[in-house]
Short mmCIF file of C-alpha atoms in Angstrom, two decimals:
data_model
loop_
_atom_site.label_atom_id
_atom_site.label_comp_id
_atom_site.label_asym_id
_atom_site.label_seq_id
_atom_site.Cartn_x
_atom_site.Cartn_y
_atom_site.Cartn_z
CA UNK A 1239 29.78 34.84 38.58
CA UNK A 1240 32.95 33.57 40.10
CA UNK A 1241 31.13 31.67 42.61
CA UNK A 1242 29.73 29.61 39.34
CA UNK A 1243 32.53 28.85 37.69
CA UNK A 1244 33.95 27.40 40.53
CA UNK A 1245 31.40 25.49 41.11
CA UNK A 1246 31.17 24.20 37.33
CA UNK A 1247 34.99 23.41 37.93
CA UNK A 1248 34.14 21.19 41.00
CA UNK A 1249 31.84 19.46 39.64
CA UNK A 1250 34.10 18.64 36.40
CA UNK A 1251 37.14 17.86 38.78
CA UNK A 1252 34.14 15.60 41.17
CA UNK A 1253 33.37 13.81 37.38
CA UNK A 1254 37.08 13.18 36.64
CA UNK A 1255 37.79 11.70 40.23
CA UNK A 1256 34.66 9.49 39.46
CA UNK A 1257 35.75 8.24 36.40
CA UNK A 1258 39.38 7.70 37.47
CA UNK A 1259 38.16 5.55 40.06
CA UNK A 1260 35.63 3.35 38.72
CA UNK A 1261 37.12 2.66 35.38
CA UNK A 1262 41.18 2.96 35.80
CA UNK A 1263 41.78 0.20 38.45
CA UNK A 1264 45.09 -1.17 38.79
CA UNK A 1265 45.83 -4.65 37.87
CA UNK A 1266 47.97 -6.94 40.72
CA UNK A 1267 49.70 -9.19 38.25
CA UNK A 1268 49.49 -12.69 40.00
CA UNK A 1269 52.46 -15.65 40.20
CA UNK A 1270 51.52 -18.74 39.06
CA UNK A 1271 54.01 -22.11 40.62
CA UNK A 1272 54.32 -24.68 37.81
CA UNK A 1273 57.52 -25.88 39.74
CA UNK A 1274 55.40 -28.91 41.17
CA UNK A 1275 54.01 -29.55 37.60
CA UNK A 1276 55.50 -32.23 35.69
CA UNK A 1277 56.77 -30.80 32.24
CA UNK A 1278 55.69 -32.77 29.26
CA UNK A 1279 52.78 -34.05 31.38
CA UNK A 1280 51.15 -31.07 32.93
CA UNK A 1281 52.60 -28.85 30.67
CA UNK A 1282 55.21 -27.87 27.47
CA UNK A 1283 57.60 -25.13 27.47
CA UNK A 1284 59.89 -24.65 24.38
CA UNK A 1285 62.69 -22.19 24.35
CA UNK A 1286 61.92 -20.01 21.52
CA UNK A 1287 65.09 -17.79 21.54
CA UNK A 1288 69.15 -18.92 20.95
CA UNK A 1289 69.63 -17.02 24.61
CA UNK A 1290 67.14 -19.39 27.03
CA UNK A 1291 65.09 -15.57 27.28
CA UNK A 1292 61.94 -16.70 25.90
CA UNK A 1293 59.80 -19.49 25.61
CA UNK A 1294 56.32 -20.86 24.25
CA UNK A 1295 54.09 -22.62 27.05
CA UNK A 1296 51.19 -24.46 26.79
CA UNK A 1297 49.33 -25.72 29.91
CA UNK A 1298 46.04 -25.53 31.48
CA UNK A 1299 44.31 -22.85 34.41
CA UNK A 1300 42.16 -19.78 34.43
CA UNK A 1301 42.73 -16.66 35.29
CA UNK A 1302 46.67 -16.42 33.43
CA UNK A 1303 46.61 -12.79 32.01
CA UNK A 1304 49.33 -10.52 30.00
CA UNK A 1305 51.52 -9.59 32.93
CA UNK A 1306 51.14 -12.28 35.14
CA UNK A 1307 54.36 -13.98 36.38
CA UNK A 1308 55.05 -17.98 35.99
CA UNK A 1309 57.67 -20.29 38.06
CA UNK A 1310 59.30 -23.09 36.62
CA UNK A 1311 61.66 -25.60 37.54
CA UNK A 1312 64.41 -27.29 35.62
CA UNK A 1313 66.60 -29.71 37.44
CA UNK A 1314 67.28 -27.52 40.61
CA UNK A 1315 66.99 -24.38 38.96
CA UNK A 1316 64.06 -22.20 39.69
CA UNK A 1317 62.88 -19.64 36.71
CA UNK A 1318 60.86 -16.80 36.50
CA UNK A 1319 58.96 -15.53 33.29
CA UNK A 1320 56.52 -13.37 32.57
CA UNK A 1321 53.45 -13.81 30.44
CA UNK A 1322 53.91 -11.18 26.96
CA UNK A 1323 51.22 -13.03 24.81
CA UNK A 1324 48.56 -15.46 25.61
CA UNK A 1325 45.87 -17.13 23.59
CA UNK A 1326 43.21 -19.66 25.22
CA UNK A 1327 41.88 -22.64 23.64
CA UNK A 1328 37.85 -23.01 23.20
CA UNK A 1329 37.81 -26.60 24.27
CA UNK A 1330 39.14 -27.21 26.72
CA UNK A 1331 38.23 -23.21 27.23
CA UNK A 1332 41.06 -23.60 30.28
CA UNK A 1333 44.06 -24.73 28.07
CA UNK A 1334 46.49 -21.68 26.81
CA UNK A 1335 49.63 -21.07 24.62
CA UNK A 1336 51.46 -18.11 26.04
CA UNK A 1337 55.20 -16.18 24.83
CA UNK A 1338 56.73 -15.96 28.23
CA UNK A 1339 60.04 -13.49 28.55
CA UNK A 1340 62.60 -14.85 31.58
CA UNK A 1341 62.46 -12.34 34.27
CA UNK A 1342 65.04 -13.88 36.60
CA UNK A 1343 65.97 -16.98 38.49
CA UNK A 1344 63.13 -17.08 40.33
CA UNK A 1345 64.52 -16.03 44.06
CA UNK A 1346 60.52 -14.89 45.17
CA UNK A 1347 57.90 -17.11 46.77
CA UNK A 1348 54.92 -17.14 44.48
CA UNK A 1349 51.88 -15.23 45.51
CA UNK A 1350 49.50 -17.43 44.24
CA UNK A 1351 48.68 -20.77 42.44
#
C-alpha cells in the first residue's frame, strides 16, 4: 500500500516537473539600439510625463515585447527605457506605439538590434 502511494506521488511530482518545463519558460527581455536612428525620421518619442520618466514611441521592428529594453540618444546623452505598453499597427503590421518608463542613462551595451 505504501509502495503505491508513493508511486502515485511520483508520478504527480514527474507531471508537475513536465508541465513546469514545457509551459513556464522564462522570457530574456531583449535591448533594442535606436541610438543610430534618426528621431522624427525613423522614429517619434514624446515625453509623456512633467519628470522626462516616460514617454510614447512610435517606430517600426518585430519582435518589441512588454519588457523589452530600448536605447535612445539625445544630443550626447544615452537613455534607457523600458517597454510597459505596446500596441502594433495592422498595416504596416511592423509599426508600434509603445509607453516606455526611463530605466537609466543607458551605461549597458545593447544585446541586440
Amino acid at each position: 500500500m505504501l509502495s503505491t502511494k508513493l508511486g502515485i506521488h511520483l508520478i504527480n511530482a514527474s507531471a508537475l516537473l513536465n508541465f513546469l518545463a514545457t509551459n513556464l519558460k522564462v522570457k530574456r527581455h531583449r535591448t533594442y539600439d535606436y541610438t543610430h536612428k534618426v528621431p522624427g525620421q525613423d522614429y517619434v518619442f514624446e515625453v509623456v510625463a512633467d519628470d522626462y520618466t516616460k514617454g510614447c514611441m512610435t517606430a517600426q521592428g518585430k519582435g518589441i515585447s512588454v519588457g523589452d529594453f530600448i536605447t535612445l540618444q539625445e544630443n550626447s546623452e544615452v537613455y534607457r527605457y523600458q517597454v510597459e505598453q505596446i500596441d502594433y499597427y495592422s498595416n504596416p503590421n511592423d509599426m508600434w506605439t509603445a509607453i516606455l518608463k526611463r530605466i537609466t542613462g543607458a551605461s549597458q551595451t545593447p544585446l541586440d538590434y
